Amino acid sequence: MSICPVPVEHLYESLLTIRRSEERLKSLFADGEVPGFVHLSIGQEAVPVGISASLRPSDTIASNHRGHGHALAKGIGLDGFFAEVMGRSTGICKGRGGSMHVADLSIGMLGANGIVGAGIPIAAGSALAHKVANTDHISVAYFGDGALAEGVLHETLNIASLWSLPMLFVCENNGWSEFSPTKRQMAASLEGLAAAFNIPYSKIDGNDVVIVAEAAARLIGKIRQGAGVQILECETTRVRGHFEGDKQDYREADELQGLNKRDPILNCRLRLEEAGRDETWFQEIEQKVADLIDGAVNQATAASEPDPMFLGEDVYTPFQEGAPNHA
Amino acid sequence: MPEMRFGNAINKALSDAMAADPNVILLGEDIAAAGGPFKVTRSLADRFGVHRVYDTPISEAAIIGLGVGAAMTGLKPVVEIMFMDFVTLAMDQIVNQAAKARSMFGGQGSVPMTVRMPHGGGVSAGPQHSQCLEAWFAHVPGLKVLCPSNPADAYGLLRSAIDDPDPVIFVENKSLYAMKGEVPEDQGAIPIGKAAVVREGRDATIVAYGGVVSTAIKAAEELAKDAIDVEVLDLRSIQPWDEAAVLKSLSHTHRLVVAHEAVEAFGVGAEIVARIADVGFDELDGPIVRVGAPFAPVPFARSQEAEYRPTVNRIVSAIRRTLQ
């Protein structure tokens, strides 16, 4: 019997922070304030929030191109996050990575990733480092169902299982591989792959944050105790397109209209209302989140873009006195 | 001074690095129990155990990716790619992940990973087991590329590669594995980016690296019979390469030949030649000549492979051309 590792109120606030942040990015992008490609995870917030409820700063995650929620749930600061996605010098990555490369190594967030599936072996390598260091830290690989077709996933499942790595594979299955339904892309299921590689597999409703948090608490607890690799498939919903500006004319009108019925925030709110939280409480949380995001966006907007003079910086680690490799 | 084979020098560098730093681990196909296809990692698993030396499945992309993640989490992985040709399967993890992490994450951290890979022909291994692909990596910002030519350098450069905070591609010419050479007892790390003058001369400079250095020395000895005095510069480090050392040699000899085993077109030599034609133009008294492989896949038949790789005669001809 699992129990939710943190109060549902905390989960709700985290869900709301991700949702409102991405809604703000949506409008900033429409206004031309966000360069490049932006892949929003609206509708999928319950997965990273539920997983992160059992993660510590010393645990590591590797993410994918739809990684805002993973980063924010792991604890990346809103100021550095917004400045990065808006391409400012004050961004967590000095404006060099943007939406697809947000990282905060100080909290174990090893990066969003522009290549489908590429974060998966990186998460496994991090799990190997945890194991070699003989800690009870764990690593999480976040990926979508589109990555099921990538060979590197299959390679990594094999190694993680052979070596019993302390890691959790988290598939956010939203049914879409970029612009194509995954059922037209993939002959196998994740459950089938899990069986093929002899890895324990669970599938849950990824739009119910309490269900995700309870499943994660159970699996992560087992991993910390030495049970080795686990797979968690979360059925979830991609509300927006593959990226902002995608009109989604490849999706049926019925599907698009039905998306909000599975909204993880409404779902969580109903739970809290049943537990006695009133409208005032929800308004206070809403205001708190809005103020934090306003502050972050205002700071980012006021910040400068990175000076082209520094574009060659950090290609290599700078000279350090006494380092053996520098003459 | 003790003599050691090139392969044993690499083994010793790995062993000493692992003894010096518990964060150094090895990953690769058949490297533990079997000691690798060239026996370079022989006995390391016995000495350091299976939690430091990992026999991986045949999964090049995943093992390089594991190296990246492990490096970002505090380890110093040394990953072996069995033949350089197989790195094609792992290009995303090297080029998009390892090389980019430091810059695209704003300098928050780096990827202290070394990727060892044997290149080169000479054993009739054919088009998929003999290529020299180092130019690909030298072209990618964020990677360092080393290629030693003798046992002492193999030891010293590999120690530097493992100590280096950035990802390093360490290229081993497989025709050198059996080469014997002196490795001082106290051989330390050799700095990355520093070339070595391995033969002094005043009439022309040959810049070479890896397996071609000894061929270049033989060519210089051949030309010495005609009283042509050739300087041989061993690049040792391809990215970064020692432009100052090349210019210094050129300021003595005023003639330059660049020789490597890789295909001549769009190669490492092309970069050196272009750069020297720019910053060293005033020093040049003759055309800069390149010696590399013809624009063809590495052949299998012995007769063709022998001519495909740079020969003493081809280097001699190149020197004579620049002296005309």
XYZ file of C-alpha atoms in Angstrom:
651
model
C 0.000 0.000 0.000
C 1.525 3.259 -1.113
C 0.966 6.615 0.406
C 1.496 10.002 -1.121
C 4.998 11.140 -0.028
C 4.134 14.841 0.220
C 0.912 16.741 0.954
C -1.398 17.021 -2.047
C -1.373 20.809 -1.518
C 2.325 20.840 -2.430
C 1.707 18.759 -5.518
C -1.033 21.158 -6.592
C 1.225 24.182 -6.231
C 3.931 22.474 -8.266
C 1.434 21.518 -10.985
C 0.164 25.069 -11.094
C 3.681 26.524 -11.269
C 4.496 24.428 -14.336
C 1.133 25.115 -16.005
C 1.195 28.861 -15.479
C 4.859 29.053 -16.494
C 4.160 27.304 -19.767
C 1.035 29.349 -20.403
C 3.186 32.440 -19.982
C 5.795 31.003 -22.365
C 2.998 30.331 -24.843
C 2.027 33.984 -24.911
C 5.618 35.202 -24.797
C 6.366 32.984 -27.779
C 3.346 34.330 -29.650
C 4.636 37.848 -28.947
C 8.069 36.983 -30.340
C 9.758 37.158 -26.937
C 10.967 33.535 -27.000
C 13.347 32.543 -29.800
C 13.618 29.110 -31.363
C 11.413 26.095 -30.782
C 9.303 25.712 -27.668
C 7.732 22.338 -26.813
C 5.130 22.735 -24.089
C 4.117 19.990 -21.678
C 0.676 21.391 -20.863
C -1.482 18.420 -19.825
C 1.522 16.303 -18.772
C 2.478 18.104 -15.543
C 1.354 15.356 -13.180
C 4.181 13.058 -14.256
C 7.243 15.114 -13.224
C 5.443 16.518 -10.175
C 4.501 13.055 -8.966
C 7.965 11.616 -9.665
C 9.814 14.544 -8.075
C 7.853 14.135 -4.854
C 10.194 11.216 -4.126
C 13.398 12.739 -5.507
C 16.183 14.460 -3.582
C 18.588 17.087 -4.944
C 21.293 14.393 -5.011
C 19.205 12.249 -7.366
C 19.668 12.932 -11.052
C 17.345 13.216 -14.019
C 17.906 13.434 -17.748
C 15.115 14.936 -19.767
C 13.961 15.406 -23.338
C 12.871 18.244 -25.624
C 9.589 18.612 -23.681
C 11.465 19.181 -20.462
C 10.152 22.339 -18.764
C 8.041 20.360 -16.308
C 10.882 17.969 -15.468
C 13.218 20.888 -14.744
C 10.738 22.905 -12.693
C 9.536 19.904 -10.693
C 13.151 18.973 -9.894
C 13.583 22.435 -8.418
C 15.165 24.708 -11.017
C 14.655 28.372 -10.102
C 12.020 30.295 -12.055
C 14.330 33.287 -12.579
C 17.119 31.313 -14.238
C 14.571 29.208 -16.096
C 12.647 32.049 -17.730
C 15.810 34.002 -18.531
C 17.232 30.914 -20.238
C 14.176 30.098 -22.318
C 13.990 33.769 -23.334
C 17.658 33.700 -24.378
C 19.018 36.149 -21.822
C 22.523 36.373 -20.365
C 21.114 35.788 -16.888
C 19.712 32.402 -17.902
C 20.757 29.304 -16.003
C 22.813 28.338 -19.077
C 23.814 31.957 -19.913
C 21.291 31.938 -22.765
C 23.252 29.324 -24.704
C 20.855 26.402 -24.431
C 17.310 27.727 -24.471
C 14.189 25.644 -24.017
C 15.695 22.410 -25.353
C 18.831 22.528 -23.185
C 17.747 23.791 -19.785
C 19.924 22.210 -17.118
C 20.793 22.752 -13.480
C 23.583 20.434 -12.463
C 23.471 21.697 -8.867
C 20.115 19.959 -8.373
C 20.866 16.924 -10.520
C 18.987 18.135 -13.589
C 21.369 16.891 -16.307
C 19.643 18.668 -19.119
C 16.714 18.794 -21.463
C 17.760 17.340 -24.794
C 17.213 18.187 -28.438
C 17.753 14.618 -29.645
C 14.939 12.109 -29.089
C 16.100 9.348 -26.730
C 19.551 10.825 -26.135
C 19.013 11.549 -22.458
C 18.240 7.907 -21.697
C 21.824 6.525 -21.679
C 22.985 9.701 -19.939
C 20.549 8.955 -17.103
C 21.877 5.385 -17.042
C 25.458 6.662 -16.814
C 24.447 8.836 -13.920
C 22.851 5.810 -12.255
C 26.104 3.924 -12.782
C 27.974 6.743 -11.037
C 25.542 6.527 -8.094
C 26.155 2.797 -7.932
C 29.954 3.078 -8.164
C 29.874 5.699 -5.395
C 27.853 3.239 -3.309
C 25.108 5.741 -2.489
C 21.349 5.240 -2.452
C 20.889 8.015 -5.024
C 18.858 7.158 -8.068
C 18.539 8.443 -11.608
C 15.425 9.052 -13.704
C 15.255 8.939 -17.505
C 12.249 10.877 -18.811
C 11.210 10.104 -22.371
C 8.129 10.120 -24.529
C 6.560 7.277 -26.468
C 8.229 8.634 -29.596
C 11.564 7.513 -28.139
C 10.375 3.893 -28.103
C 11.534 3.661 -31.704
C 15.072 4.858 -30.916
C 17.718 2.144 -30.767
C 19.533 3.785 -27.895
C 16.505 3.127 -25.655
C 16.714 -0.583 -26.405
C 20.476 -0.613 -25.815
C 20.079 1.200 -22.518
C 17.226 -1.008 -21.285
C 19.488 -3.974 -21.867
C 22.468 -2.518 -20.002
C 20.377 -1.123 -17.145
C 18.795 -4.521 -16.637
C 22.065 -6.485 -16.944
C 23.797 -4.233 -14.443
C 20.782 -3.644 -12.201
C 21.290 0.111 -12.314
C 19.493 2.275 -9.729
C 17.281 4.021 -12.242
C 13.693 4.623 -13.147
C 12.634 4.784 -16.787
C 9.640 7.119 -16.983
C 7.718 7.082 -20.238
C 5.261 9.917 -20.711
C 3.007 8.254 -23.228
C 0.886 10.930 -24.872
C 0.208 8.857 -27.971
C 2.119 11.165 -30.286
C 5.532 10.820 -31.889
C 6.030 14.429 -32.966
C 3.357 14.784 -35.711
C 2.407 11.111 -36.014
C 0.394 8.776 -33.826
C 2.765 6.368 -32.113
C 0.542 3.443 -33.007
C 1.590 4.050 -36.609
C 5.258 4.271 -35.619
C 5.877 1.484 -33.178
C 5.206 -2.250 -33.545
C 6.003 -3.055 -29.918
C 4.743 -1.704 -26.608
C 6.842 -0.526 -23.680
C 5.331 -3.325 -21.658
C 6.588 -5.769 -24.264
C 10.049 -4.196 -24.230
C 10.124 -4.341 -20.440
C 9.323 -8.035 -20.553
C 11.924 -8.612 -23.263
C 14.611 -6.995 -21.136
C 13.384 -8.530 -17.875
C 12.581 -5.225 -16.175
C 9.654 -4.735 -13.750
C 6.978 -2.641 -15.429
C 4.035 -0.605 -14.180
C 1.485 1.437 -16.076
C -0.586 4.153 -14.467
C -2.849 7.097 -15.189
C -0.260 9.811 -15.668
C -2.811 12.585 -15.350
C -3.569 11.909 -11.693
C -0.708 13.386 -9.707
C -1.525 11.407 -6.578
C -1.451 8.134 -8.490
C 1.899 9.116 -10.034
C 3.335 10.219 -6.687
C 2.264 6.994 -4.994
C 3.626 4.799 -7.788
C 6.891 6.744 -7.830
C 7.247 6.505 -4.054
C 6.814 2.751 -4.243
C 9.230 2.217 -7.164
C 11.863 4.722 -6.076
C 11.799 3.277 -2.576
C 12.496 -0.163 -4.048
C 15.308 1.179 -6.207
C 16.945 2.896 -3.228
C 16.867 -0.398 -1.396
C 18.737 -2.089 -4.211
C 15.948 -3.548 -6.351
C 17.537 -2.149 -9.529
C 15.921 -0.728 -12.613
C 12.169 -0.168 -12.932
C 9.942 1.094 -15.731
C 6.923 3.323 -15.174
C 4.664 4.123 -18.094
C 2.397 7.124 -17.522
C -0.554 7.608 -19.840
C -0.855 11.318 -20.346
C -2.122 14.014 -22.665
C -0.304 16.388 -24.961
C -2.625 19.358 -25.236
C -0.467 21.607 -27.415
C 1.232 20.713 -30.673
C 4.618 19.144 -31.124
C 5.955 22.676 -30.778
C 4.384 26.096 -30.517
C 3.089 27.192 -33.892
C 2.063 23.619 -34.786
C -1.624 23.876 -35.781
C -2.166 20.151 -35.090
C -4.222 19.715 -38.248
C -3.230 16.042 -38.085
C -5.406 15.525 -34.981
C -9.144 14.911 -35.016
C -11.406 17.667 -33.696
C -13.012 15.188 -31.260
C -9.642 14.391 -29.718
C -8.679 18.025 -29.298
C -12.032 18.914 -27.713
C -11.775 16.061 -25.228
C -8.279 16.876 -23.983
C -9.287 19.085 -21.082
C -11.463 16.380 -19.554
C -8.294 14.658 -18.387
C -6.694 17.812 -17.032
C -4.312 16.930 -14.153
C -4.838 20.266 -12.429
C -8.637 20.004 -12.369
C -8.264 16.424 -11.207
C -5.997 17.462 -8.328
C -8.257 20.372 -7.457
C -11.242 18.051 -7.081
C -9.252 15.945 -4.622
C -8.392 19.038 -2.587
C -11.972 20.344 -2.651
C -13.150 16.989 -1.336
C -10.565 17.322 1.425
C -11.998 20.704 2.374
C -9.873 23.302 0.619
C -11.993 26.334 -0.221
C -11.921 28.878 -3.022
C -9.853 31.323 -0.968
C -7.067 28.776 -0.628
C -6.989 28.160 -4.375
C -6.943 31.901 -5.065
C -4.023 32.393 -2.687
C -1.968 29.693 -4.402
C -2.889 31.116 -7.797
C -1.737 34.572 -6.718
C 1.470 33.281 -5.192
C 2.409 31.422 -8.384
C 1.439 34.382 -10.576
C 3.622 36.746 -8.532
C 6.653 34.453 -8.774
C 6.246 34.071 -12.531
C 5.689 37.815 -13.015
C 8.873 38.498 -11.104
C 10.860 36.008 -13.177
C 9.498 37.256 -16.492
C 10.069 40.884 -15.572
C 13.665 40.172 -14.612
C 14.270 38.215 -17.785
C 12.705 40.903 -19.953
C 14.921 43.543 -18.372
C 18.062 41.418 -18.736
C 20.428 41.770 -21.658
C 20.955 39.193 -24.356
C 24.359 37.508 -24.186
C 27.186 39.552 -25.724
C 28.416 37.956 -28.981
C 31.908 38.691 -27.662
C 31.517 35.718 -25.314
C 30.225 33.140 -27.785
C 33.480 31.188 -27.637
C 33.382 30.957 -23.852
C 32.929 27.565 -22.131
C 33.738 25.521 -25.243
C 36.525 24.099 -23.096
C 37.014 24.237 -19.368
C 39.138 27.313 -18.652
C 42.739 27.186 -17.603
C 43.245 26.217 -13.977
C 46.540 26.783 -12.231
C 48.232 23.498 -11.468
C 45.989 21.368 -13.664
C 48.161 18.626 -15.173
C 46.744 18.942 -18.654
C 47.605 22.574 -19.175
C 51.151 23.479 -20.102
C 65.224 3.285 -19.153
C 62.743 0.403 -19.497
C 61.434 -0.527 -22.918
C 57.739 -1.093 -23.303
C 55.368 -1.865 -26.114
C 52.861 0.833 -27.143
C 49.899 -1.298 -26.049
C 51.489 -1.968 -22.671
C 52.160 1.743 -22.197
C 48.439 2.393 -22.646
C 47.670 -0.403 -20.219
C 50.053 1.149 -17.699
C 48.536 4.612 -18.160
C 45.062 3.188 -17.496
C 46.325 1.236 -14.521
C 48.206 4.180 -13.001
C 45.267 6.532 -13.576
C 42.890 4.079 -11.895
C 45.269 3.642 -8.962
C 45.611 7.411 -8.602
C 41.902 8.242 -8.817
C 39.050 5.961 -7.709
C 36.709 7.907 -10.001
C 38.377 6.499 -13.122
C 36.335 3.621 -14.551
C 36.617 1.745 -17.834
C 33.753 0.858 -20.166
C 33.995 -1.107 -23.389
C 33.200 -4.209 -25.360
C 35.205 -7.251 -24.216
C 37.669 -5.118 -22.266
C 37.468 -6.959 -18.938
C 37.725 -10.738 -19.140
C 39.053 -10.787 -22.700
C 41.330 -7.738 -22.324
C 40.075 -6.184 -25.563
C 40.764 -7.244 -29.152
C 44.338 -5.935 -28.935
C 44.807 -6.990 -25.281
C 45.333 -3.360 -24.272
C 43.177 -3.643 -21.137
C 44.492 -7.052 -20.117
C 44.606 -7.699 -16.328
C 42.906 -4.424 -15.352
C 39.674 -6.142 -14.302
C 41.680 -8.541 -12.130
C 43.472 -5.671 -10.472
C 40.593 -3.219 -10.050
C 37.498 -5.411 -10.127
C 34.356 -5.507 -12.199
C 32.992 -2.340 -10.605
C 35.825 -0.343 -12.196
C 36.212 -2.259 -15.479
C 32.938 -2.937 -17.318
C 32.474 -5.426 -20.115
C 29.651 -3.758 -22.014
C 27.226 -5.201 -24.521
C 27.826 -4.338 -28.183
C 26.001 -1.013 -27.855
C 28.280 1.831 -28.911
C 25.718 4.638 -28.589
C 24.629 3.557 -25.122
C 28.113 3.054 -23.717
C 29.259 6.495 -24.821
C 26.007 7.893 -23.409
C 26.698 6.077 -20.151
C 30.114 7.688 -20.146
C 28.563 11.131 -20.582
C 26.094 10.641 -17.729
C 28.721 9.104 -15.460
C 31.114 11.970 -16.210
C 28.413 14.512 -15.391
C 27.865 12.738 -12.063
C 31.452 12.732 -10.826
C 33.250 9.840 -12.501
C 36.057 9.951 -15.059
C 35.056 7.248 -17.516
C 37.423 5.910 -20.153
C 35.349 4.300 -22.885
C 36.859 2.024 -25.509
C 35.410 1.882 -29.011
C 36.780 -1.373 -30.399
C 37.597 0.061 -33.850
C 37.340 3.752 -34.690
C 34.988 2.851 -37.555
C 32.354 1.801 -34.983
C 32.159 5.283 -33.494
C 29.719 6.103 -36.293
C 27.121 4.382 -34.102
C 27.830 6.746 -31.211
C 28.150 10.065 -32.994
C 25.128 11.667 -31.316
C 26.473 10.984 -27.857
C 29.924 12.344 -28.721
C 29.019 15.255 -30.968
C 25.663 16.449 -29.623
C 25.991 15.444 -25.994
C 29.590 15.165 -24.729
C 31.010 17.973 -26.851
C 28.151 20.418 -26.246
C 27.334 19.922 -22.564
C 29.760 22.429 -21.132
C 28.894 25.247 -23.499
C 25.144 24.759 -23.836
C 24.709 24.458 -20.073
C 26.526 27.748 -19.584
C 29.724 26.323 -18.126
C 27.946 24.676 -15.175
C 30.021 21.550 -15.561
C 31.964 19.522 -18.050
C 32.256 15.963 -19.327
C 35.612 14.533 -18.190
C 35.371 11.485 -20.435
C 38.068 9.882 -22.556
C 37.095 7.835 -25.598
C 39.849 5.514 -26.789
C 39.676 4.190 -30.325
C 42.166 2.432 -32.594
C 42.438 3.700 -36.168
C 44.467 2.888 -39.238
C 45.249 0.074 -41.615
C 48.079 -2.348 -42.067
C 46.293 -5.534 -41.077
C 44.033 -5.962 -44.126
C 41.017 -5.357 -41.948
C 39.216 -3.701 -44.855
C 36.999 -0.643 -45.293
C 35.059 -0.913 -41.981
C 37.925 -1.674 -39.578
C 40.762 0.565 -40.780
C 39.594 4.151 -41.151
C 41.229 7.262 -39.725
C 38.309 9.536 -38.824
C 40.006 11.971 -36.427
C 39.260 14.995 -38.610
C 35.546 14.560 -37.861
C 36.173 15.109 -34.162
C 38.737 17.876 -34.577
C 35.957 19.744 -36.439
C 33.582 19.703 -33.449
C 33.920 22.495 -30.859
C 34.203 21.010 -27.389
C 36.279 17.927 -28.190
C 40.010 17.456 -27.836
C 41.766 14.949 -30.085
C 45.080 13.233 -29.337
C 47.106 10.741 -31.358
C 50.403 9.456 -29.944
C 53.239 8.043 -32.071
C 55.318 6.099 -29.524
C 54.965 4.305 -26.175
C 56.168 7.173 -23.950
C 53.755 9.605 -25.582
C 50.942 7.055 -25.427
C 51.453 6.873 -21.683
C 51.859 10.595 -21.081
C 49.078 11.764 -23.373
C 46.586 9.227 -22.043
C 47.289 10.364 -18.481
C 46.523 13.927 -19.609
C 43.402 12.833 -21.446
C 42.008 11.113 -18.353
C 42.885 14.081 -16.135
C 41.389 16.558 -18.590
C 38.035 18.077 -17.573
C 36.733 18.014 -21.162
C 35.873 15.097 -23.466
C 38.982 13.767 -25.199
C 39.114 11.524 -28.256
C 42.225 9.366 -27.859
C 43.257 7.776 -31.142
C 45.609 4.788 -31.194
C 47.135 3.683 -34.483
C 46.783 -0.084 -34.421
C 50.014 -0.668 -36.347
C 51.780 0.826 -33.307
C 50.479 -1.553 -30.627
C 53.509 -3.828 -30.915
C 56.024 -0.966 -31.248
C 58.710 -0.956 -28.558
C 60.067 2.217 -27.061
C 61.587 3.629 -23.953
C 59.179 4.823 -21.285
C 60.942 6.515 -18.379
C 60.048 5.195 -14.923
C 58.936 8.672 -13.968
C 57.102 9.428 -17.218
C 54.456 11.941 -16.266
C 51.543 13.421 -18.115
C 52.365 15.123 -21.417
C 50.497 18.392 -21.920
C 47.715 18.492 -24.487
C 48.426 20.816 -27.416
C 52.203 20.544 -27.474
C 54.013 19.107 -30.493
C 57.467 17.509 -30.285
C 60.418 17.908 -32.633
C 61.456 14.290 -33.106
C 64.188 15.002 -35.669
C 65.893 18.312 -36.216
C 66.636 19.600 -39.702
C 67.003 22.797 -41.680
C 65.810 22.152 -45.249
C 62.158 21.204 -44.811
C 59.607 20.376 -42.096
C 57.379 17.314 -42.076
C 54.396 17.579 -39.736
C 52.963 14.141 -38.933
C 51.141 12.300 -36.163
C 50.429 8.758 -35.034
C 51.719 5.905 -37.180
C 53.067 8.203 -39.882
C 55.704 9.784 -37.621
C 58.033 6.783 -37.952
C 57.437 6.727 -41.714
C 58.364 10.405 -41.845
C 61.569 9.738 -39.908
C 62.482 7.002 -42.398
C 61.803 9.411 -45.255
C 64.053 11.984 -43.580
C 66.811 9.367 -43.247
C 66.400 8.530 -46.920
C 66.722 12.188 -47.914
C 69.742 12.620 -45.659
C 71.625 10.375 -48.100
C 71.206 13.204 -50.625
C 72.255 15.790 -48.024
C 68.676 16.996 -47.565
C 68.166 17.765 -43.891
C 64.534 17.293 -42.840
C 62.939 18.271 -39.541
C 60.127 16.003 -38.294
C 57.488 17.450 -36.021
C 55.173 15.040 -34.203
C 51.890 16.870 -33.675
C 50.774 14.544 -30.804
C 47.678 16.686 -30.257
C 45.355 17.340 -33.205
C 42.792 19.502 -31.417
C 44.172 21.802 -30.199
C 47.214 21.598 -32.477
C 50.496 23.361 -31.841
C 50.465 26.118 -34.422
C 53.346 27.911 -32.700
C 55.608 24.865 -32.978
C 54.823 24.451 -36.676
C 55.523 28.131 -37.333
C 58.755 27.937 -35.356
C 59.973 24.979 -37.393
C 58.891 26.687 -40.591
C 60.893 29.776 -39.646
C 64.002 27.547 -39.792
C 63.202 25.431 -42.845
C 60.727 27.498 -44.927
C 59.306 24.336 -46.552
C 56.398 22.263 -45.236
C 54.933 18.819 -45.842
C 52.007 17.512 -43.809
C 51.577 13.749 -43.725
C 48.858 11.559 -42.200
C 47.251 8.205 -42.772
C 43.734 9.611 -43.086
C 42.246 10.480 -46.470
C 43.932 13.641 -47.757
C 40.737 15.436 -48.844
C 39.186 17.674 -46.139
C 41.558 16.223 -43.562
C 43.647 17.404 -40.630
C 46.379 18.295 -43.120
C 44.007 20.561 -45.004
C 43.385 22.587 -41.855
C 47.084 22.913 -41.027
C 47.952 23.855 -44.584
C 45.202 26.469 -44.778
C 46.210 28.025 -41.493
C 49.929 28.106 -42.306
C 49.208 29.524 -45.775
C 47.534 32.381 -43.891
C 49.648 33.121 -40.810
C 52.910 31.630 -42.128
C 52.773 32.828 -45.728
C 55.853 35.041 -45.451
C 57.944 32.095 -44.231
C 57.155 29.857 -47.184
C 59.709 29.346 -49.944
C 57.813 26.549 -51.649
C 54.339 25.035 -51.959
C 52.967 23.187 -48.919
C 52.441 19.570 -49.885
C 50.094 17.071 -48.277
C 50.566 13.328 -48.089
C 47.506 11.296 -47.149
C 45.406 8.424 -48.326
C 43.730 8.650 -51.738
C 40.008 9.438 -51.839
C 38.879 5.832 -51.573
C 37.716 3.467 -48.825
C 40.540 1.564 -47.147
C 41.260 -1.456 -49.383
C 41.471 -5.043 -48.206
C 44.086 -6.588 -50.525
C 47.646 -6.294 -49.195
C 48.992 -4.897 -52.452
C 46.485 -2.039 -52.466
C 46.571 -1.323 -48.742
C 50.368 -0.967 -48.768
C 50.106 1.778 -51.363
C 47.032 3.360 -49.761
C 48.886 4.228 -46.566
C 51.592 6.914 -46.699
C 54.862 5.295 -47.776
C 58.432 6.475 -47.325
C 58.590 7.045 -51.083
C 55.503 9.222 -51.179
C 56.816 11.396 -48.361
C 60.250 11.617 -50.009
C 58.577 12.731 -53.249
C 56.561 15.339 -51.398
C 59.687 16.803 -49.821
C 61.438 16.870 -53.172
C 58.430 18.687 -54.650
C 58.438 21.431 -52.067
C 62.210 21.855 -52.477
C 61.985 22.352 -56.240
